[in-house]
Amino acid sequence: MEMIPVGLVGVTGYTGMELARILVTHPVLRLTRATSRAEAGKPLKAIYPFLQGFPAGDLSITAPDAADLAAACRLVFLAVPHGAAMDYAAELLAAGLSVVDLSADFRLTDAAVYAAWYGLPHRHPDLLPEAVYGLPELYAASIKQTKLTANPGCYPTSVILGLTPALSAGLIATDGIVADSKSGSSGAGRKANTPMLFCEVHDSFRAYSLGKHRHTPEIEQELSKVAGSDITVSFNPHLLPIDRGILSTIYTRLLRPMPVEEVHALYDEFYADKPWVRVLPLGKLPETRHVRGTMFCDIGLVVDPRTERLIVVSAIDNLCRGASGQAVACANLMCGLPVDAGLHFAPMMP
Amino acid sequence: MEMIPVGLVGVTGYTGMELARILVTHPVLRLTRATSRAEAGKPLKAIYPFLQGFPAGDLSITAPDAADLAAACRLVFLAVPHGAAMDYAAELLAAGLSVVDLSADFRLTDAAVYAAWYGLPHRHPDLLPEAVYGLPELYAASIKQTKLTANPGCYPTSVILGLTPALSAGLIATDGIVADSKSGSSGAGRKANTPMLFCEVHDSFRAYSLGKHRHTPEIEQELSKVAGSDITVSFNPHLLPIDRGILSTIYTRLLRPMPVEEVHALYDEFYADKPWVRVLPLGKLPETRHVRGTMFCDIGLVVDPRTERLIVVSAIDNLCRGASGQAVACANLMCGLPVDAGLHFAPMMP
Amino acid sequence: MEMIPVGLVGVTGYTGMELARILVTHPVLRLTRATSRAEAGKPLKAIYPFLQGFPAGDLSITAPDAADLAAACRLVFLAVPHGAAMDYAAELLAAGLSVVDLSADFRLTDAAVYAAWYGLPHRHPDLLPEAVYGLPELYAASIKQTKLTANPGCYPTSVILGLTPALSAGLIATDGIVADSKSGSSGAGRKANTPMLFCEVHDSFRAYSLGKHRHTPEIEQELSKVAGSDITVSFNPHLLPIDRGILSTIYTRLLRPMPVEEVHALYDEFYADKPWVRVLPLGKLPETRHVRGTMFCDIGLVVDPRTERLIVVSAIDNLCRGASGQAVACANLMCGLPVDAGLHFAPMMP
Amino acid sequence: MEMIPVGLVGVTGYTGMELARILVTHPVLRLTRATSRAEAGKPLKAIYPFLQGFPAGDLSITAPDAADLAAACRLVFLAVPHGAAMDYAAELLAAGLSVVDLSADFRLTDAAVYAAWYGLPHRHPDLLPEAVYGLPELYAASIKQTKLTANPGCYPTSVILGLTPALSAGLIATDGIVADSKSGSSGAGRKANTPMLFCEVHDSFRAYSLGKHRHTPEIEQELSKVAGSDITVSFNPHLLPIDRGILSTIYTRLLRPMPVEEVHALYDEFYADKPWVRVLPLGKLPETRHVRGTMFCDIGLVVDPRTERLIVVSAIDNLCRGASGQAVACANLMCGLPVDAGLHFAPMMP
């Protein structure tokens, strides 16, 4: 099959690193440009020794340049911080490229909400209607048609996939939902800062940004669409001393008593043709290692009759499913490939 | 000061190990007996090389024997599984000893609740009224008077200390409380079993026993006492890839809107003369490492106006504050010593 | 391409688990039998939830039975302990199957050496001459011809690949070699035992079996072949608090002063057509994560002029390159497939 | 007892943090000044929340000022980088203070060697003869007399204590010694840099600075003194994914065959009155966790008759014994206190 050249703007972070990992074994998408102002001129393997021996390891890092990217690539992944991504996207779209933006810049449909949570005005609100939220289980058809995919956040991926069947079926109350999420440290990025040093994270656990994390409006936007009414969620992240993985424990109230078997059947049916979402057998609960390095989202279901709660536990790999793998799935769809091309990863165990 | 001889029944588990760690530097309590059927005859340092060089390292492990313990000790710590502890306690109390039971056998005042959650009948229900729940912040006066202390569970310690000020002041709804707790692996004990092997826990995270953990009735019993009405809690534990530490994120609903400063002042006042409970400055959240190896319970407070929730985060060391250190605090009180004798640990950082 | 049915005897250990991980995405070898006496009757996904969604996850575990294996498979992997493997091998070979034995039973060509180091007599010494040591870089041609491959040990793989170029070129003294090796915990196997519990391994580091590890004679046998003279090695293993990975730091004495560039060129040339061995650029040293989940062996070279030593550092993934991946490479060769079929893994980073 | 006021220049690194941890429970030394230009004006607990509740937590951080330190303190710990420490030391000594320098600035007696390895000239070579190398087991008498202690490096502490008995007794060859050392990540300091981020260290292992680490001349200087002849050592450090701990595996050649029992007896006798050095029973090897948070140096001894080697394994806590705890021990001696005042730590297990 003819290879499709793709570019990667922002190769030095963990999502860039993970895109590189995935693309080196992708059967069709070929990494043709990898950009970083700081590292321009070096071969990719100089900053990523783990790529020595792969052809992409010899790729020379370039400074980002829209014209060059447009000439060399058909699709570009943006793995740069929010705020920076929107301008790249505008420029690359104008040059005719397809864009998968891994930042938050095009996830929120309302520019005012973006401005409120991210603390800066959106400079390209005109592009927002064109952006498709890149969750393949919900929006595959639209992703195939778009030139601009807003790749979902890692936490939102876990919470939205966890709640969608229950909310769309009207099983649970739309108020009072609590998502207690725990993420591996790669979610914090690769910038040098003391609080993310090994000795500050290892053998410890902490909560952060309770009720204030920027993924909150994204979760609420998508769940509101699913439920058909405005939903406010208490979203609360924590930092795990692991590399990869998000596990969200989501507390909901059943609108009427219901045996867990019934909930399970409903989830099973909802995701029957979505092989990446694995609804676990009753009695089993997800573990982040079971999805490590993969596109899986494992879901465990518990009904607690004492408190009339449905507790949904969902686990993903924040870097693969929650970022770069999902971006490749979207790129696959945008390029007319099977959604899972190059994404047949088995979990790394142990 | 004259030393007080104490015994430890069940030295081979992590709570036994932690008791040994604490007692070797205790100024008054002297470990005089350490029992284990399996290891009897060996010096303590043979199974715990970290104790080489401490006098207790040369203590010869014995098989448990009530008469011998009674002759040699004034107080005995029981660090054996529930079910086994109650008989030891009865026998030792009959022999005139004071007992601190680290198991669950005397925590629940209602023998029927014990039988329902622990799956076995209580064989010494007559002793239940004599047992004092060993949480020094709430029950120091009673602990001083008793011969039988039921040392609190690790999770309950974190949840009860976290909620008591809010519940006793009537700030929050008594229904709908969710405690999402995360514990280090030492909480699972030291028995050989595959799911707790390094490679099954490391670099992963999982939930377990959601809504069904045996610490639930203990939490409900104590919180109901504090609130003055029956409380049902959704208690949900998770396993962290760390050695020590519990962090509980507790979700409550404020009965009336209240600035977080007001909640903070109330907590500060409640724990003003309880130096082990550290109410953190607003904006700070607990980390398990900040209490590692100590008696501290760190509490962080968040009011989320979007969801009208008070979120309480509490962190303890499950082995020290949540088990053996707390047991020593109770023993101190029972022996007429200052509650913090031998417990002046600074957190191990990093 | 037609699929080739293969069997796996001993699926419950870490090498069995890793074989399952690798085979579920293999393009030709299809896992058709997976055996375990203890788990027989269960689908594979019941013990390995991470395989849910893969066809192999639905494979029913069977008790090991040579006739059944012979009827169903063309090749069988033995992932059972040494001592047990030799009988399975004999039986399966007699039934006409090809066998890749991951245990030590056929690695040592001298049955007396086996008996001395493993503490039991070899019950099938007649098979020893037929067994080929399964290191593809050295013995690919023979592996293609054999029905019985002795899959190398994990430590030996790292040490032999690290020293072969220098020894075969006569650069270094054949006496006085020290290999200081450090392995991840999966190397200790998956049996429940207290010293391998999370809390016994995490945040710690220890040496073990210094000078006495059973991989010693295997290393010496292979290095002696390479050097053309008897070599005695001081081999000394250590246990790392990581899941996967071996890093061996190997201390040798240069026979004559030599610039490191010259040594590097020699290694580069030696492994020029062996893509899995990556000789790192001068100044770079291996890290276990750079080979995680892969077949790579990364080699770093240091010449220390102060001590006239050549220090070779080699890193592999003990489970993939050091066990199951290497076994699949051998199986590939034995089945007439390219050595790297199904083994195009990029390192999991981070 | 009257408290002795001490100061700490450079409180923000891990050695400063560890000094703070130790001093808050010290019975005599009272932390009276803690300096940091970047954090001046904040209470110590603002940067170290783990100190909330300790009097020192309320200490206000100041900018370093020799006159102020001289007025307020009797002794000052320097926990600043090499190069910076020497000027502080000169100034403080001139002001009449005692100084314990945790940097390398006064460890090497030869200013030329310092310049060669540290890449800068020594600006106070006149002070070098006054400095005492602060290893209490070897130099307690001199430490008591000096105003300037050069606190040993972490790696050298482990290697020197490990080799001294064998070298001073002439058991082993003075050439060909290899020290393969592995250190926890706190040894790399607390400065923000990408290679020390959690995700770059966790679940991995790497070698670094083989043959070139700056602790090499310090090791050689001290071992040469012990042996009475010039010793060149191949010293090779590695980075462990743990917080604290160094384990050195030291390879030597016995000058004449000797049963390990004889070596053991010699070590036992050598350290008979040095309670912090624990010579382990034959057959036991050190683990870093067994010395975690303490002053212990655990030593394991192996004689390998096949290679005629004596292998010495030594383990310390790099932050406590290898830095701040040792500094406090020296301060104790310099202040006329028992060497172990405030240092009665039992290992944190697990």
PDB file of C-alpha atoms in Angstrom, chain C residues 29-134:
ATOM      1  CA  LEU C  29       1.925 -18.519  14.658  1.00  0.00           C
ATOM      2  CA  ARG C  30      -1.459 -19.115  16.210  1.00  0.00           C
ATOM      3  CA  LEU C  31      -1.771 -20.093  19.849  1.00  0.00           C
ATOM      4  CA  THR C  32      -3.879 -23.238  19.712  1.00  0.00           C
ATOM      5  CA  ARG C  33      -3.161 -24.863  23.029  1.00  0.00           C
ATOM      6  CA  ALA C  34      -2.289 -23.291  26.365  1.00  0.00           C
ATOM      7  CA  THR C  35      -1.848 -25.638  29.259  1.00  0.00           C
ATOM      8  CA  SER C  36      -1.940 -25.416  33.019  1.00  0.00           C
ATOM      9  CA  ARG C  37      -3.042 -28.136  35.369  1.00  0.00           C
ATOM     10  CA  ALA C  38      -4.266 -25.642  37.919  1.00  0.00           C
ATOM     11  CA  GLU C  39      -6.307 -23.498  35.527  1.00  0.00           C
ATOM     12  CA  ALA C  40      -7.518 -26.119  33.055  1.00  0.00           C
ATOM     13  CA  GLY C  41     -11.044 -25.510  31.822  1.00  0.00           C
ATOM     14  CA  LYS C  42     -10.961 -21.731  32.086  1.00  0.00           C
ATOM     15  CA  PRO C  43     -10.729 -19.480  29.075  1.00  0.00           C
ATOM     16  CA  LEU C  44      -7.377 -17.749  28.898  1.00  0.00           C
ATOM     17  CA  LYS C  45      -8.989 -14.360  29.523  1.00  0.00           C
ATOM     18  CA  ALA C  46     -10.249 -15.557  32.894  1.00  0.00           C
ATOM     19  CA  ILE C  47      -6.702 -15.657  34.211  1.00  0.00           C
ATOM     20  CA  TYR C  48      -5.405 -12.931  31.881  1.00  0.00           C
ATOM     21  CA  PRO C  49      -8.067 -10.229  31.651  1.00  0.00           C
ATOM     22  CA  PHE C  50      -5.697  -8.222  29.482  1.00  0.00           C
ATOM     23  CA  LEU C  51      -6.438 -10.697  26.669  1.00  0.00           C
ATOM     24  CA  GLN C  52     -10.169 -10.034  26.591  1.00  0.00           C
ATOM     25  CA  GLY C  53     -11.081  -9.108  23.039  1.00  0.00           C
ATOM     26  CA  PHE C  54      -8.312 -11.142  21.437  1.00  0.00           C
ATOM     27  CA  PRO C  55      -9.332 -14.482  19.915  1.00  0.00           C
ATOM     28  CA  ALA C  56      -6.731 -16.206  22.069  1.00  0.00           C
ATOM     29  CA  GLY C  57      -8.519 -14.847  25.115  1.00  0.00           C
ATOM     30  CA  ASP C  58     -11.295 -17.319  24.424  1.00  0.00           C
ATOM     31  CA  LEU C  59      -8.930 -20.261  24.140  1.00  0.00           C
ATOM     32  CA  SER C  60      -9.760 -22.839  26.768  1.00  0.00           C
ATOM     33  CA  ILE C  61      -6.840 -23.784  28.983  1.00  0.00           C
ATOM     34  CA  THR C  62      -6.159 -27.496  28.993  1.00  0.00           C
ATOM     35  CA  ALA C  63      -4.155 -29.884  31.114  1.00  0.00           C
ATOM     36  CA  PRO C  64      -0.899 -30.726  29.363  1.00  0.00           C
ATOM     37  CA  ASP C  65      -1.260 -33.820  27.207  1.00  0.00           C
ATOM     38  CA  ALA C  66       1.367 -34.819  24.669  1.00  0.00           C
ATOM     39  CA  ALA C  67      -1.029 -36.617  22.353  1.00  0.00           C
ATOM     40  CA  ASP C  68      -3.393 -33.690  22.269  1.00  0.00           C
ATOM     41  CA  LEU C  69      -0.562 -31.243  21.698  1.00  0.00           C
ATOM     42  CA  ALA C  70       0.846 -33.397  18.945  1.00  0.00           C
ATOM     43  CA  ALA C  71      -2.510 -33.585  17.232  1.00  0.00           C
ATOM     44  CA  ALA C  72      -3.177 -29.886  17.481  1.00  0.00           C
ATOM     45  CA  CYS C  73       0.182 -28.159  17.097  1.00  0.00           C
ATOM     46  CA  ARG C  74       3.255 -28.110  14.942  1.00  0.00           C
ATOM     47  CA  LEU C  75       5.509 -26.560  17.565  1.00  0.00           C
ATOM     48  CA  VAL C  76       5.332 -26.270  21.328  1.00  0.00           C
ATOM     49  CA  PHE C  77       6.855 -23.770  23.711  1.00  0.00           C
ATOM     50  CA  LEU C  78       7.795 -25.142  27.110  1.00  0.00           C
ATOM     51  CA  ALA C  79       7.415 -22.500  29.788  1.00  0.00           C
ATOM     52  CA  VAL C  80       7.677 -24.789  32.770  1.00  0.00           C
ATOM     53  CA  PRO C  81      10.456 -25.042  35.383  1.00  0.00           C
ATOM     54  CA  HIS C  82      13.701 -26.805  34.664  1.00  0.00           C
ATOM     55  CA  GLY C  83      13.524 -30.426  35.613  1.00  0.00           C
ATOM     56  CA  ALA C  84       9.937 -30.622  34.390  1.00  0.00           C
ATOM     57  CA  ALA C  85      10.672 -29.410  30.882  1.00  0.00           C
ATOM     58  CA  MET C  86      12.987 -32.227  29.817  1.00  0.00           C
ATOM     59  CA  ASP C  87      10.306 -34.881  30.035  1.00  0.00           C
ATOM     60  CA  TYR C  88       7.778 -32.815  28.105  1.00  0.00           C
ATOM     61  CA  ALA C  89      10.419 -32.181  25.472  1.00  0.00           C
ATOM     62  CA  ALA C  90      11.248 -35.843  25.082  1.00  0.00           C
ATOM     63  CA  GLU C  91       7.623 -36.782  24.773  1.00  0.00           C
ATOM     64  CA  LEU C  92       6.761 -34.037  22.304  1.00  0.00           C
ATOM     65  CA  LEU C  93       9.826 -34.640  20.165  1.00  0.00           C
ATOM     66  CA  ALA C  94       8.924 -38.313  20.058  1.00  0.00           C
ATOM     67  CA  ALA C  95       5.499 -37.284  18.821  1.00  0.00           C
ATOM     68  CA  GLY C  96       7.147 -35.399  15.986  1.00  0.00           C
ATOM     69  CA  LEU C  97       6.722 -31.883  17.244  1.00  0.00           C
ATOM     70  CA  SER C  98       9.251 -29.100  17.262  1.00  0.00           C
ATOM     71  CA  VAL C  99      10.059 -27.797  20.712  1.00  0.00           C
ATOM     72  CA  VAL C 100      11.354 -24.521  22.059  1.00  0.00           C
ATOM     73  CA  ASP C 101      12.277 -25.052  25.682  1.00  0.00           C
ATOM     74  CA  LEU C 102      12.438 -21.874  27.733  1.00  0.00           C
ATOM     75  CA  SER C 103      13.860 -23.695  30.742  1.00  0.00           C
ATOM     76  CA  ALA C 104      17.502 -24.499  31.353  1.00  0.00           C
ATOM     77  CA  ASP C 105      17.143 -28.197  30.638  1.00  0.00           C
ATOM     78  CA  PHE C 106      18.889 -28.265  27.275  1.00  0.00           C
ATOM     79  CA  ARG C 107      21.182 -25.279  27.475  1.00  0.00           C
ATOM     80  CA  LEU C 108      24.215 -27.000  28.930  1.00  0.00           C
ATOM     81  CA  THR C 109      25.860 -29.463  26.612  1.00  0.00           C
ATOM     82  CA  ASP C 110      27.458 -31.371  29.458  1.00  0.00           C
ATOM     83  CA  ALA C 111      24.989 -33.328  31.568  1.00  0.00           C
ATOM     84  CA  ALA C 112      27.433 -33.421  34.449  1.00  0.00           C
ATOM     85  CA  VAL C 113      27.621 -29.655  34.557  1.00  0.00           C
ATOM     86  CA  TYR C 114      23.823 -29.559  34.512  1.00  0.00           C
ATOM     87  CA  ALA C 115      23.661 -31.980  37.400  1.00  0.00           C
ATOM     88  CA  ALA C 116      26.222 -30.031  39.383  1.00  0.00           C
ATOM     89  CA  TRP C 117      24.537 -26.642  39.050  1.00  0.00           C
ATOM     90  CA  TYR C 118      20.887 -27.670  39.003  1.00  0.00           C
ATOM     91  CA  GLY C 119      21.141 -30.351  41.626  1.00  0.00           C
ATOM     92  CA  LEU C 120      19.426 -33.095  39.678  1.00  0.00           C
ATOM     93  CA  PRO C 121      20.562 -35.608  37.083  1.00  0.00           C
ATOM     94  CA  HIS C 122      19.608 -35.039  33.484  1.00  0.00           C
ATOM     95  CA  ARG C 123      17.072 -37.664  32.492  1.00  0.00           C
ATOM     96  CA  HIS C 124      17.486 -37.186  28.727  1.00  0.00           C
ATOM     97  CA  PRO C 125      21.188 -36.671  28.074  1.00  0.00           C
ATOM     98  CA  ASP C 126      20.709 -38.321  24.682  1.00  0.00           C
ATOM     99  CA  LEU C 127      18.779 -35.261  23.549  1.00  0.00           C
ATOM    100  CA  LEU C 128      21.482 -32.791  24.522  1.00  0.00           C
ATOM    101  CA  PRO C 129      23.447 -33.140  21.273  1.00  0.00           C
ATOM    102  CA  GLU C 130      20.309 -32.359  19.279  1.00  0.00           C
ATOM    103  CA  ALA C 131      19.528 -29.177  21.178  1.00  0.00           C
ATOM    104  CA  VAL C 132      20.621 -25.881  19.648  1.00  0.00           C
ATOM    105  CA  TYR C 133      21.309 -22.880  21.834  1.00  0.00           C
ATOM    106  CA  GLY C 134      18.702 -20.418  20.635  1.00  0.00           C
TER     107      GLY C 134
END
